[in-house]
Each structure stands twice: as C-alpha cells, then as structure tokens.
C-alpha cells in the first residue's frame, strides 16, 4: 500500500501540495479508517517537512467525517445514539458530511498554508 500511496501523494509544502496531501489522507481514511491511514501516510510525507505532516493529520482527522467507517469515534457515536433510540441513517450522515467536510478541510489547509507563509515553518 505504501508504494501505491507514494505515487499519488504530492510532495512539497505549497498550497496545491498541501491540499492534495490532505485530500489523499481524507480519502484513504474513509477507505481504511483514519488510524491505519495515518500509519501509512506519515512515513511517506515526513521528508517533505512539518507542513506535509500536518496536512496528513488534517486529512485523517477531518476527512473521516464523510462516512461512518472513516473513524472509530464515528462508529462509537452511532452506537451511543442507538442506545438512546436515536437513528442517524447513513444517507443523512453522508449528506451532512458532504456539506461540511470539504469546506472544513479546505479552511484547515488554507489556515495551515497561511501559517507556514507567515511563520516560515
């Protein structure tokens, strides 16, 4: 998996690279869960510097809110809701995720990029 991921991951700390890294991290987190995604991606981007590492962390923390399986906390949250007889269907969850996750991901990466530009990290 690491070899496949290294071919799709952008390198560098420019805005397009950071957006790409965060998007790949978010997509992978929704496919395999955020913890294994973090373990796969961090070694691959660490050579690109702290901004790339932070972009991965943004992607694997915000991105999993698109699907229930993206994060263990999502699954635990759903279980708590069910224990209180509250249903949050997959369709509703996904619709809300599609409305909020891309915007939050973009805002977080823009803030990261601006911080890198201002602070020179």
PDB file of C-alpha atoms in Angstrom, residues 7 9-10 21-23 32 46 48 52 57 62-63 68-69 80 86 94 99 121:
ATOM      1  CA  UNK A   7       2.752   7.529  -6.399  1.00  0.00           C
ATOM      2  CA  UNK A   9       0.914  11.789  -2.911  1.00  0.00           C
ATOM      3  CA  UNK A  10       2.163  15.216  -3.954  1.00  0.00           C
ATOM      4  CA  UNK A  21      -1.934  15.562   0.659  1.00  0.00           C
ATOM      5  CA  UNK A  22      -4.939  16.357   2.851  1.00  0.00           C
ATOM      6  CA  UNK A  23      -7.356  15.101   0.177  1.00  0.00           C
ATOM      7  CA  UNK A  32      -9.416   2.005   5.605  1.00  0.00           C
ATOM      8  CA  UNK A  46       7.798  13.172   6.606  1.00  0.00           C
ATOM      9  CA  UNK A  48       8.522  16.917   2.830  1.00  0.00           C
ATOM     10  CA  UNK A  52       3.084  17.998   4.882  1.00  0.00           C
ATOM     11  CA  UNK A  57      -3.130  14.974  10.200  1.00  0.00           C
ATOM     12  CA  UNK A  62     -11.485  15.967   9.307  1.00  0.00           C
ATOM     13  CA  UNK A  63     -11.897  13.660   6.316  1.00  0.00           C
ATOM     14  CA  UNK A  68     -19.295   6.117   9.433  1.00  0.00           C
ATOM     15  CA  UNK A  69     -16.336   3.800   8.894  1.00  0.00           C
ATOM     16  CA  UNK A  80     -24.410   5.677  21.626  1.00  0.00           C
ATOM     17  CA  UNK A  86     -31.966   7.804  18.007  1.00  0.00           C
ATOM     18  CA  UNK A  94     -23.260  11.226   4.358  1.00  0.00           C
ATOM     19  CA  UNK A  99     -21.869  19.572   3.069  1.00  0.00           C
ATOM     20  CA  UNK A 121       7.756  26.767   9.440  1.00  0.00           C
TER      21      UNK A 121
END
